[in-house]
Coordinates of C-alpha atoms and ligand atoms in Angstrom, one line a residue:
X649 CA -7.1 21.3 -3.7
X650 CA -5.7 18.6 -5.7
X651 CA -1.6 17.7 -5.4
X652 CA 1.4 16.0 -7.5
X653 CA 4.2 14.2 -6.3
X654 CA 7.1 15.3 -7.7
X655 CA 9.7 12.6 -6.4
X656 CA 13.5 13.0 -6.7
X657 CA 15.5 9.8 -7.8
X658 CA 18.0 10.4 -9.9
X659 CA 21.3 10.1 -8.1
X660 CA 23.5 7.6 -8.3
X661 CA 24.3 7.4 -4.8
X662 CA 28.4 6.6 -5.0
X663 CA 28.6 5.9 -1.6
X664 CA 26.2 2.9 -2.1
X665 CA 29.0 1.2 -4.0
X666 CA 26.4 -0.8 -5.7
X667 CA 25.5 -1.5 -9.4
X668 CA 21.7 -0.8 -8.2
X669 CA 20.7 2.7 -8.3
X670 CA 20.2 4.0 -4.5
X671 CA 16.4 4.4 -4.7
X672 CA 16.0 0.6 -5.3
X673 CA 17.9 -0.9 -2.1
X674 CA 15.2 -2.1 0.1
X675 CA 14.0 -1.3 3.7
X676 CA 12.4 -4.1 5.4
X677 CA 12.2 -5.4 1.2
X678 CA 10.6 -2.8 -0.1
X679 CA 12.5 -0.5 -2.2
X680 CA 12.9 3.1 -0.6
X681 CA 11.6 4.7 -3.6
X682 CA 8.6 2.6 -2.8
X683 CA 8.2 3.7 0.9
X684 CA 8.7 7.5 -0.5
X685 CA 5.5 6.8 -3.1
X686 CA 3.6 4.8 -0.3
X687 CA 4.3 7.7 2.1
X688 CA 3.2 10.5 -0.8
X689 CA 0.3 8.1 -1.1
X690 CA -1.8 9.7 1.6
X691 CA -2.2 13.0 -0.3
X692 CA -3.8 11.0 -3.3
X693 CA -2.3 12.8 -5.6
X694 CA -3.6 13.3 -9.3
X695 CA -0.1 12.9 -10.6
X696 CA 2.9 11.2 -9.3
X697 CA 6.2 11.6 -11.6
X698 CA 9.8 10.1 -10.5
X699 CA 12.8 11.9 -12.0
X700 CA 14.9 9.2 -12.8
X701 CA 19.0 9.5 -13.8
X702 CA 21.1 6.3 -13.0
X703 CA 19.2 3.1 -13.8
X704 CA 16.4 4.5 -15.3
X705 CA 15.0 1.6 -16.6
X706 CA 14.9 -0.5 -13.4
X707 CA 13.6 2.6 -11.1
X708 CA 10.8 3.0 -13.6
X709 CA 10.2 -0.3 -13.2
X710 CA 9.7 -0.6 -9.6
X711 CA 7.7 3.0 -9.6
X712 CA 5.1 1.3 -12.0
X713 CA 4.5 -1.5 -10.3
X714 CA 3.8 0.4 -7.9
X715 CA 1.6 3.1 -9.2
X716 CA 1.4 2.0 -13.3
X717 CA 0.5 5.6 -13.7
X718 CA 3.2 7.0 -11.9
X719 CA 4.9 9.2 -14.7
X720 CA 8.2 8.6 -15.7
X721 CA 10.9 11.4 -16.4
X722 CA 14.6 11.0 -17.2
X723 CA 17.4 13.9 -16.0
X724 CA 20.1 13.0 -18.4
X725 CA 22.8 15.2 -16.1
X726 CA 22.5 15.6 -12.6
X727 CA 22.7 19.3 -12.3
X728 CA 21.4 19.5 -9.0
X729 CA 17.9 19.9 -7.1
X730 CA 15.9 22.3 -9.3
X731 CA 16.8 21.0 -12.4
X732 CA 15.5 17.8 -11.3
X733 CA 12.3 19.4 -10.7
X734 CA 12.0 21.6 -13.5
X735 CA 12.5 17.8 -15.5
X736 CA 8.8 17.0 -14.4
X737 CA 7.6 20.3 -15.9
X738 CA 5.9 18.7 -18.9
X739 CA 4.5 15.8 -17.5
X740 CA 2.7 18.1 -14.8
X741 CA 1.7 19.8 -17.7
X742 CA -2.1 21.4 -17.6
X743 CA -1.8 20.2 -14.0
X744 CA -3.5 22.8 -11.7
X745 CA -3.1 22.6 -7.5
X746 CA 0.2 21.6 -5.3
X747 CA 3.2 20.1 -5.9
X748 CA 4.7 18.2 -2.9
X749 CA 8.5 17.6 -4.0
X750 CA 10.4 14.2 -2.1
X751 CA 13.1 12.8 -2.1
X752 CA 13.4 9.1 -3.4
X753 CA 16.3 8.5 -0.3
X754 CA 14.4 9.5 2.1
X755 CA 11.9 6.5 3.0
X756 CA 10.4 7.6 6.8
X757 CA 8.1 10.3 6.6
X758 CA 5.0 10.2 7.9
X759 CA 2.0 11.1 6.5
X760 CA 0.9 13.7 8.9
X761 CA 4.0 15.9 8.3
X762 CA 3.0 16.0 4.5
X763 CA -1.0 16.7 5.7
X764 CA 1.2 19.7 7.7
X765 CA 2.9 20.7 5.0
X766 CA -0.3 21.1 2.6
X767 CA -2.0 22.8 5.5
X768 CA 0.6 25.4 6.0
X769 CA 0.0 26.6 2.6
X770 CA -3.2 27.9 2.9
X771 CA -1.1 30.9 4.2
X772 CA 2.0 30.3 2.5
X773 CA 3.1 30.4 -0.9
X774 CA 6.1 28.1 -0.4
X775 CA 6.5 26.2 2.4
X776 CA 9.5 24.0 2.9
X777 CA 10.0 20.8 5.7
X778 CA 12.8 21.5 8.3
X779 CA 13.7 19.4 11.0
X780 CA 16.1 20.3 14.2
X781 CA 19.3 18.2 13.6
X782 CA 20.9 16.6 16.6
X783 CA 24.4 17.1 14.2
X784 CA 23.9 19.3 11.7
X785 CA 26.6 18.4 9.6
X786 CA 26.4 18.8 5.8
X787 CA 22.2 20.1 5.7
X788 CA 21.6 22.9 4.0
X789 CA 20.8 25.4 6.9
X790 CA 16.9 27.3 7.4
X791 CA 17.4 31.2 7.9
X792 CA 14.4 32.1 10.2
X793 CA 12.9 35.3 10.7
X794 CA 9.6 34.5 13.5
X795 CA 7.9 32.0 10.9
X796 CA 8.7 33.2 7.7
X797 CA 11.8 31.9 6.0
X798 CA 14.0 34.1 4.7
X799 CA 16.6 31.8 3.2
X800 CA 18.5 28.4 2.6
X801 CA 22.0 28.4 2.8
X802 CA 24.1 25.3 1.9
X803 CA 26.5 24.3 3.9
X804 CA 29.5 24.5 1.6
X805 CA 28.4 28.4 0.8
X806 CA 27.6 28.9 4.4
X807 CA 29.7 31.0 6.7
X808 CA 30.1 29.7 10.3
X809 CA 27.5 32.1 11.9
X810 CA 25.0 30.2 9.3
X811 CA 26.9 26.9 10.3
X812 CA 25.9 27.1 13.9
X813 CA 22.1 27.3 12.7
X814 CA 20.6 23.5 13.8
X815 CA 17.6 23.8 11.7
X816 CA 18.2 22.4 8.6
X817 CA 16.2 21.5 5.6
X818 CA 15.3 18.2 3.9
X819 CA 14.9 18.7 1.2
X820 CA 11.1 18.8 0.5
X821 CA 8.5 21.5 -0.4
X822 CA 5.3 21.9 -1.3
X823 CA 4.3 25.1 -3.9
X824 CA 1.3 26.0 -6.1
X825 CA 2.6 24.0 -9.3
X826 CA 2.3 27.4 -11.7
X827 CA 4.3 29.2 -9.2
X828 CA 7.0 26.6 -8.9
X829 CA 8.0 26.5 -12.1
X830 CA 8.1 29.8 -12.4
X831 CA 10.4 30.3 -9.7
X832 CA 12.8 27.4 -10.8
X833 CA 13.6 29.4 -14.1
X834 CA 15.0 32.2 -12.0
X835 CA 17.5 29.5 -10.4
X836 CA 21.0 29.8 -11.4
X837 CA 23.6 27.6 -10.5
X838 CA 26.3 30.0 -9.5
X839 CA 27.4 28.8 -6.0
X840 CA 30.3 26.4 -4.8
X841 CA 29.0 23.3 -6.5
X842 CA 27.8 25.0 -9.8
X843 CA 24.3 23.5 -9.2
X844 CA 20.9 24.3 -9.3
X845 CA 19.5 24.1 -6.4
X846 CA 16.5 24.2 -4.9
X847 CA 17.0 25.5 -2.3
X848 CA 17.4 29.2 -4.0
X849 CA 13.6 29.0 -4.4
X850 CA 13.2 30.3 -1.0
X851 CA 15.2 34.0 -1.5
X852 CA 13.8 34.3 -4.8
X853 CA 10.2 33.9 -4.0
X854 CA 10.6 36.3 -0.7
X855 CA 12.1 39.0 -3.6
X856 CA 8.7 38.6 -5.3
X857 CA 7.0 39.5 -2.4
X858 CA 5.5 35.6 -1.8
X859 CA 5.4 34.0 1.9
X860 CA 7.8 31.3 2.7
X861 CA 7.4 29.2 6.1
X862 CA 9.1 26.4 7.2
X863 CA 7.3 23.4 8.8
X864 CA 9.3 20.9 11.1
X865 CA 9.2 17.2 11.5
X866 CA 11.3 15.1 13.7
X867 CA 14.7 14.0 12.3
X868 CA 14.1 10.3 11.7
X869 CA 11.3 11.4 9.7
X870 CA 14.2 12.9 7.2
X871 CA 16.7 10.2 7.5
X872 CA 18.2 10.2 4.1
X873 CA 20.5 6.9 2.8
X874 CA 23.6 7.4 1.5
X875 CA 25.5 4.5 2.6
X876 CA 25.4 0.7 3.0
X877 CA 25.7 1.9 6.6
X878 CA 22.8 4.4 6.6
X879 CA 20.8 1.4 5.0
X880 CA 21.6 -0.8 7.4
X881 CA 21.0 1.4 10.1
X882 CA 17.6 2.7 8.7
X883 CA 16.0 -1.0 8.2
X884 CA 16.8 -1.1 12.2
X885 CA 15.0 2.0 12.6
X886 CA 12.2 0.6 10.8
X887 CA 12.3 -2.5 12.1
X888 CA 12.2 -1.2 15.5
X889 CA 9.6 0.6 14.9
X890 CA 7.8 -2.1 13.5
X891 CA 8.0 -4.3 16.3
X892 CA 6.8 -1.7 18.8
X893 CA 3.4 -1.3 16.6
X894 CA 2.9 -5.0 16.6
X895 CA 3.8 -5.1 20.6
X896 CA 1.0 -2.3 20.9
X897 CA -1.4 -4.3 18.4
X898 CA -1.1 -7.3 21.1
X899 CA 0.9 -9.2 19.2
X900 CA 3.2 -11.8 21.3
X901 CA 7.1 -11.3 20.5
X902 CA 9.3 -13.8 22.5
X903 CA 12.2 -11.9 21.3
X904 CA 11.4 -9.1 19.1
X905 CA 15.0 -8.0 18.3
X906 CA 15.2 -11.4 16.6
X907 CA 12.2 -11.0 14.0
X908 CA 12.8 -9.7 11.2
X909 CA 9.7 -8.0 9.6
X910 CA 9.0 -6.3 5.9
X911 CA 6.7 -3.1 5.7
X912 CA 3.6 -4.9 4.8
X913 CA 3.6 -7.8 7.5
X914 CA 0.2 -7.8 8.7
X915 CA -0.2 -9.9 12.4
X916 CA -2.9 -9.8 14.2
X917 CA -3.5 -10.0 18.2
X918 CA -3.3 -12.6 20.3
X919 CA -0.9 -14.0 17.8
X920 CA 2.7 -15.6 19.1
X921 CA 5.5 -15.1 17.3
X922 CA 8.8 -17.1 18.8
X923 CA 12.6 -16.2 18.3
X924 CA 14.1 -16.0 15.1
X925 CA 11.7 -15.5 12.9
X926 CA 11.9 -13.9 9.4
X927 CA 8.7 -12.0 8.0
X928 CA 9.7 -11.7 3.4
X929 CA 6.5 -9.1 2.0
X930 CA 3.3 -9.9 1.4
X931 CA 2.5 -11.9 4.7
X932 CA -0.8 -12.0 6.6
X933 CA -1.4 -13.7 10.2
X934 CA -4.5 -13.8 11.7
X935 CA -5.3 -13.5 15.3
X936 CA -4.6 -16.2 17.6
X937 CA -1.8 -18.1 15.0
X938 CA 1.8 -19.4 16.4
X939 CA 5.1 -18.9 14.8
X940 CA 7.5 -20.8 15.9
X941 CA 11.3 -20.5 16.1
X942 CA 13.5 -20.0 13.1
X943 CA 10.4 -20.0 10.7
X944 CA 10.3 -18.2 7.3
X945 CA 7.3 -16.8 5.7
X946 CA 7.0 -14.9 2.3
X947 CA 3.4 -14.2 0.3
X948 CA 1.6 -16.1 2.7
X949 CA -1.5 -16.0 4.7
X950 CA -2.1 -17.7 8.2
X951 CA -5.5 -18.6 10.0
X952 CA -6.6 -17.9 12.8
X953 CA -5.2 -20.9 15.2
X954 CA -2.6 -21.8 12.7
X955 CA 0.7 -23.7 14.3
X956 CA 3.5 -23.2 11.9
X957 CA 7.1 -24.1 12.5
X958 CA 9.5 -24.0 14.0
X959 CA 11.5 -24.4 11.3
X960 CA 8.8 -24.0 8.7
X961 CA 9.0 -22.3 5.2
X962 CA 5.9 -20.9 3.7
X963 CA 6.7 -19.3 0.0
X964 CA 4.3 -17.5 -1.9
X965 CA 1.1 -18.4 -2.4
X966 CA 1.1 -20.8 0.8
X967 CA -2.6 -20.6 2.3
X968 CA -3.1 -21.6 5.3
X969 CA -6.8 -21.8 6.9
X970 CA -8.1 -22.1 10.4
X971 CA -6.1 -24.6 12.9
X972 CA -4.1 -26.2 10.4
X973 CA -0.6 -27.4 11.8
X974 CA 2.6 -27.0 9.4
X975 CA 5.5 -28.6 11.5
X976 CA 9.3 -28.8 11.7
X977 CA 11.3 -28.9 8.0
X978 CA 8.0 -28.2 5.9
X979 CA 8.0 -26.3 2.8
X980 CA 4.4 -24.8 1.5
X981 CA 4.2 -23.3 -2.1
X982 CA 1.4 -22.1 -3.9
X983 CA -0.8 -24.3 -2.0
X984 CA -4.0 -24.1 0.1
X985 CA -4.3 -26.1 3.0
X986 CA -7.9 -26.5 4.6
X987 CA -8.8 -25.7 7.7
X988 CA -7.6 -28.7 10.5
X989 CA -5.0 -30.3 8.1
X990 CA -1.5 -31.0 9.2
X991 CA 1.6 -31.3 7.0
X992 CA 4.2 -31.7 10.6
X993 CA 7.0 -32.7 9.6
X994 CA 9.8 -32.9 6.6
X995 CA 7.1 -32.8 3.6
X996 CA 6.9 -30.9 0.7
X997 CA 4.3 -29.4 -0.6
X998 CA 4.0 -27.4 -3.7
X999 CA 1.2 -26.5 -6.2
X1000 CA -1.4 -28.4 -4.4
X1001 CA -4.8 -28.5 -2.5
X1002 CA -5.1 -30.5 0.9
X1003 CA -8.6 -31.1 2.0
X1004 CA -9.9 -30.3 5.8
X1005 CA -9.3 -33.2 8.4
X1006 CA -6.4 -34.7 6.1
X1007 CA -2.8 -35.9 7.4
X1008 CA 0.2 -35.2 5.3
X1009 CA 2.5 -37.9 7.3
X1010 CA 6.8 -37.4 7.7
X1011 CA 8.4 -37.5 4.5
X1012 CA 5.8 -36.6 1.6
X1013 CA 6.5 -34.9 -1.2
X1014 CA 4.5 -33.2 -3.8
X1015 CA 6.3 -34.2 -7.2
X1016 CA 5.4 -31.1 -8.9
X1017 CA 7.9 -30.4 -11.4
X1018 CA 8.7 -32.6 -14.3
X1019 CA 11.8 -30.4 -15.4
X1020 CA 9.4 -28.7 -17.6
X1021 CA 6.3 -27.7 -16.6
X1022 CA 4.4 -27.4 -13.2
X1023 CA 1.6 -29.8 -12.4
X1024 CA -1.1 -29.8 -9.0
X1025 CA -1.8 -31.9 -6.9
X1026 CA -5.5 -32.4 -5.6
X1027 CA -5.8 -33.8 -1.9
X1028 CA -9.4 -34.5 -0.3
X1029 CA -11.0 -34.4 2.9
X1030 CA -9.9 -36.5 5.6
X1031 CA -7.3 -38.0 3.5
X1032 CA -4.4 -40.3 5.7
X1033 CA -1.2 -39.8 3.4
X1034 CA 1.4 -42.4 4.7
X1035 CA 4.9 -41.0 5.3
X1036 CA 7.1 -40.9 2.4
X1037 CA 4.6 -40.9 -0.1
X1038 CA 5.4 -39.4 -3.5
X1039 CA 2.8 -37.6 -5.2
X1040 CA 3.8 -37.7 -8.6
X1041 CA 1.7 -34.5 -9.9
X1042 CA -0.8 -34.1 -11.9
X1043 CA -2.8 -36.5 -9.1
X1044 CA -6.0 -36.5 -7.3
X1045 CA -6.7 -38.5 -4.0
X1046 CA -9.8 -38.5 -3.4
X1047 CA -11.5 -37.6 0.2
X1048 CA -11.4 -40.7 2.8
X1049 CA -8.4 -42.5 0.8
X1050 CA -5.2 -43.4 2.2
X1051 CA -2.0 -43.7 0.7
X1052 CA 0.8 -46.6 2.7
X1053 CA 4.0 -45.5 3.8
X1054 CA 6.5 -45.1 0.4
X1055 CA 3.9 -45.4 -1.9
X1056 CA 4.5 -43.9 -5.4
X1057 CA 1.4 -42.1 -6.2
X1058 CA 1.4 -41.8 -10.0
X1059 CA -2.6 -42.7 -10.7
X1060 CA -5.4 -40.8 -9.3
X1061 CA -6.8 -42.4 -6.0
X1062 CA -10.7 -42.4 -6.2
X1063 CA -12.3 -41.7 -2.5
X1064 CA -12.0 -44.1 0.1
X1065 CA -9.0 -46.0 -1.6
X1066 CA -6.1 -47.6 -0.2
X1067 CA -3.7 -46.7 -2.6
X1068 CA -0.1 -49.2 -2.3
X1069 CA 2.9 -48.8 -4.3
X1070 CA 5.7 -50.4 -3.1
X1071 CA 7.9 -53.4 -4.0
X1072 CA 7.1 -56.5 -1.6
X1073 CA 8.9 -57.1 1.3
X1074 CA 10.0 -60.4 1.6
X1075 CA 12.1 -61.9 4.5
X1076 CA 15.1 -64.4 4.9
X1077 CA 15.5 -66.0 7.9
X1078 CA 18.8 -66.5 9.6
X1079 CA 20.5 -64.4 6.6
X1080 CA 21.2 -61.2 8.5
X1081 CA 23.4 -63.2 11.2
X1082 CA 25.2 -65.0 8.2
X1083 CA 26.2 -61.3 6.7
X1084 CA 27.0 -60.3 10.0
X1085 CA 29.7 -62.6 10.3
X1086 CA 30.6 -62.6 6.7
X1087 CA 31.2 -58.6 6.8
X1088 CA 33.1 -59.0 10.5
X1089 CA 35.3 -61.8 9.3
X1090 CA 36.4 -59.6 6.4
X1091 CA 36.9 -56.9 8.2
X1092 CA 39.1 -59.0 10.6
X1093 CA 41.3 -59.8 8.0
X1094 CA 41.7 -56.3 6.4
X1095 CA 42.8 -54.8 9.6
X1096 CA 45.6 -58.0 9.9
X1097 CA 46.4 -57.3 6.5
X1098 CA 47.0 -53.5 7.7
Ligands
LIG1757 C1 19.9 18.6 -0.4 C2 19.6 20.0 -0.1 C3 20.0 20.4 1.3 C4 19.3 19.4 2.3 C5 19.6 18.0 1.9 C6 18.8 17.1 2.8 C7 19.8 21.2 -2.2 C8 20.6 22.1 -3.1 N1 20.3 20.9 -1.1 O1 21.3 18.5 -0.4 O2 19.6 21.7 1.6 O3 19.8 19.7 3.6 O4 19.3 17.7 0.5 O5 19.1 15.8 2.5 O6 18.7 20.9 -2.6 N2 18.8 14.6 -7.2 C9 18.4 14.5 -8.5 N3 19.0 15.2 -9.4 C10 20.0 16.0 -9.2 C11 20.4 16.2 -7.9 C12 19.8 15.5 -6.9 O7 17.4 13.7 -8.7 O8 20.5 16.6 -10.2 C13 18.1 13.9 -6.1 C14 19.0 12.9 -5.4 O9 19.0 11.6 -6.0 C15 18.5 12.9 -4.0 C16 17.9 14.3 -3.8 O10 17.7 14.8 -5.1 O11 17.4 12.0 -3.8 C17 18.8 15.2 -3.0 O12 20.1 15.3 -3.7 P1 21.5 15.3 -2.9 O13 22.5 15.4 -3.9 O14 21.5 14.2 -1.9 O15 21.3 16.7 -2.2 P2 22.2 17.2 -0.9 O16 23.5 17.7 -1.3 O17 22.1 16.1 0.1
LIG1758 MG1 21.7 14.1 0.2

């Protein structure tokens, strides 16, 4: 049976307070419209469509990076639930099989309660996620009769027998695509908000004689954001989560309330990761790596034996192979650097190659950027690079070379060159006493003058 996503993002979310539309906020820096899509993911679905509202433009933007053929709808009006589904009607057009509606907000499920939510409807013809709430509050309420459900009553039409139900609903279904649109045109929006809602699929579908169930997940699973708070407190929930799978992977974490992780950080065993350590997307450690304190890493990938930090940066692009060593105050962009090289300590190094076996010593900078335009820089094999060598980009040095200590690299080095480019040191003896006494005698008489 083949399925849709059907996934709900137009709100605005007011309580955000934010000129970003809700579904775009990140968890762990990934959008939680993303995490909703990535979670739908596991149902491959033949369709995916996003009804967007506030910030159209920018939600479809993230949805099609994502998926480029997620579908795109706009809901002009928010007029509630089930006019934001009936929105996707014609781009699920000639669309035969299940419909899995989710909310954009709501960025923890798990794939296994959507597997149980397809499953259930091999009996059902509408089956809708509930989950026991620890505080009920504002959740529309699940009527149950043995397993069938009878209704959904909102809380502000509830009365307070329906009010002291716990098992609420959140807000997502799953329904043979004919049969949900069908239903949706028999919603009306005469309740206490003068919505549609989608909730009033449930009574109208029992009237015609169709099964309705109710499948249940665990809370966290439905933990919607409405707030800077709720976002705050759901990227620890993730984060915490996070941590405990990379604990149980046998991944070393000196302190793991103090690293900070994004959903697609990838570490594996045997790795170390010290204090204070901040994980942007797209990072991938190898086994057996160190992190050390107070390092940064975004779009990067670590080798196997890899030493970086502490306080290293590695931006995007930063490839590090096997045993490499990338020490304190050392930037790495869009750079490979081959396996046994070091770069340890206050370098940068951007746009470049560094060969196996080479030295990047204290102090060496790429010179990448001209103001202009980006240029490389090509490092050998085995290459000694002197502290506080510029490498005035584009520039080769060739394998075996070395560059001396403040050398202004601005021609390529062929292999096996000393390359020196500094002014001549000459030295004057007796002079620094002279100045010595010069500068203290003047200073004598400024402080009498004082
Ligand atoms: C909804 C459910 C309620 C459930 C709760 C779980 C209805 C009528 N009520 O209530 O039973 O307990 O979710 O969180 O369905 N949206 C649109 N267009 C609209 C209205 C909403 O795209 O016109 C989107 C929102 O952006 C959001 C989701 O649908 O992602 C839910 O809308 P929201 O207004 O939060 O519904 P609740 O009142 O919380
Ligand atoms: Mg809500």
């Amino acid at each position: 049976m083949s399925t849709a996503l059907v996934i709900l993002a137009a709100g605005k979310g007011t309580r955000m307070n934010s000129d970003i539309p809700k579904v775009l906020h990140p968890i762990a820096q990934v959008p939680m419209l993303v995490h909703a899509m990535r979670a739908g993911s596991v149902l491959a679905p033949e369709r995916t469509v996003i009804v967007t509202g506030h910030g159209a433009e920018a939600v479809a933007k993230v949805a099609q990076a994502e998926d480029e053929d997620a579908r795109i709808v706009v809901q002009d009006q928010q007029l509630g639930t089930a006019h934001a589904v009936a929105q996707a009607r014609a781009a699920l057009d000639g669309f035969t099989g299940d419909v899995v509606v989710l909310y954009g907000d709501t960025p923890f499920l798990q794939p296994d309660t959507l597997e149980r939510m397809i499953a259930a409807r091999a009996d059902n013809d509408l089956v809708i996620l509930g989950f026991e709430a620890a505080d009920p509050a504002r959740y529309g309420r699940l009527v149950m009769n043995g397993d069938a459900l009878e209704r959904i009553v909102e809380f502000k039409d509830a009365s307070d027998e329906d009010r002291a139900i716990t098992f609420c609903n959140s807000g997502l279904l799953a329904c043979d695509a004919g049969t949900l649109f069908d239903l949706i045109d028999a919603v009306g929006n005469d309740n206490a908000s003068g919505e549609y809602y989608l909730t009033d699929l449930v009574e109208i579908a029992r009237d015609r004689g169709l099964k309705v169930t109710a499948v249940s997940c665990d809370e966290a699973q439905t933990l919607g954001v409405n707030s800077r708070a709720d976002l705050a407190a759901a990227d620890a929930v993730f984060q915490a989560r996070a941590r405990a799978d990379l604990l149980d992977l046998g991944v070393t974490l000196m302190a793991p309330e103090t690293v900070y992780l994004a959903a697609d950080t990838v570490i594996g065993r045997d790795t170390v990761i010290e204090p204070n350590v901040v994980f942007g997307p797209g990072v991938t450690v190898e086994s057996g790596a160190t992190i050390r304190a107070f390092s940064h890493l975004e779009g990067c990938h670590v080798s196997r034996g890899a030493v970086v930090g502490p306080y290293a940066r590695l931006r995007p692009g930063a490839e590090l192979a096997e045993n490499t060593r990338i020490g304190n105050f050392v930037e790495i962009k869009n750079a490979e650097i081959a396996e046994g090289a070091k770069v340890n300590h206050l370098s940068y190094v951007g746009d470049a190659s560094v060969g196996a076996g080479t030295n990047i010593g204290a102090g060496t900078i790429t010179c990448n950027y001209d103001g202009v335009m980006k240029h490389r820089t090509v490092i050998g094999e085995n290459v000694f690079v002197g502290s506080n060598t510029m490498l005035v980009a584009p520039v080769t040095v060739g394998s075996g070379a070395m560059t001396a200590t403040g050398t202004i690299v601005t021609r390529d080095v062929e292999p096996d060159a000393l390359a020196v480019g500094r002014a001549k040191q000459e030295n004057k003896p007796g002079y620094a006493r002279k100045l010595f006494e010069m500068l203290k005698a003047k200073k004598a008489r400024r402080d009498k003058g004082a």
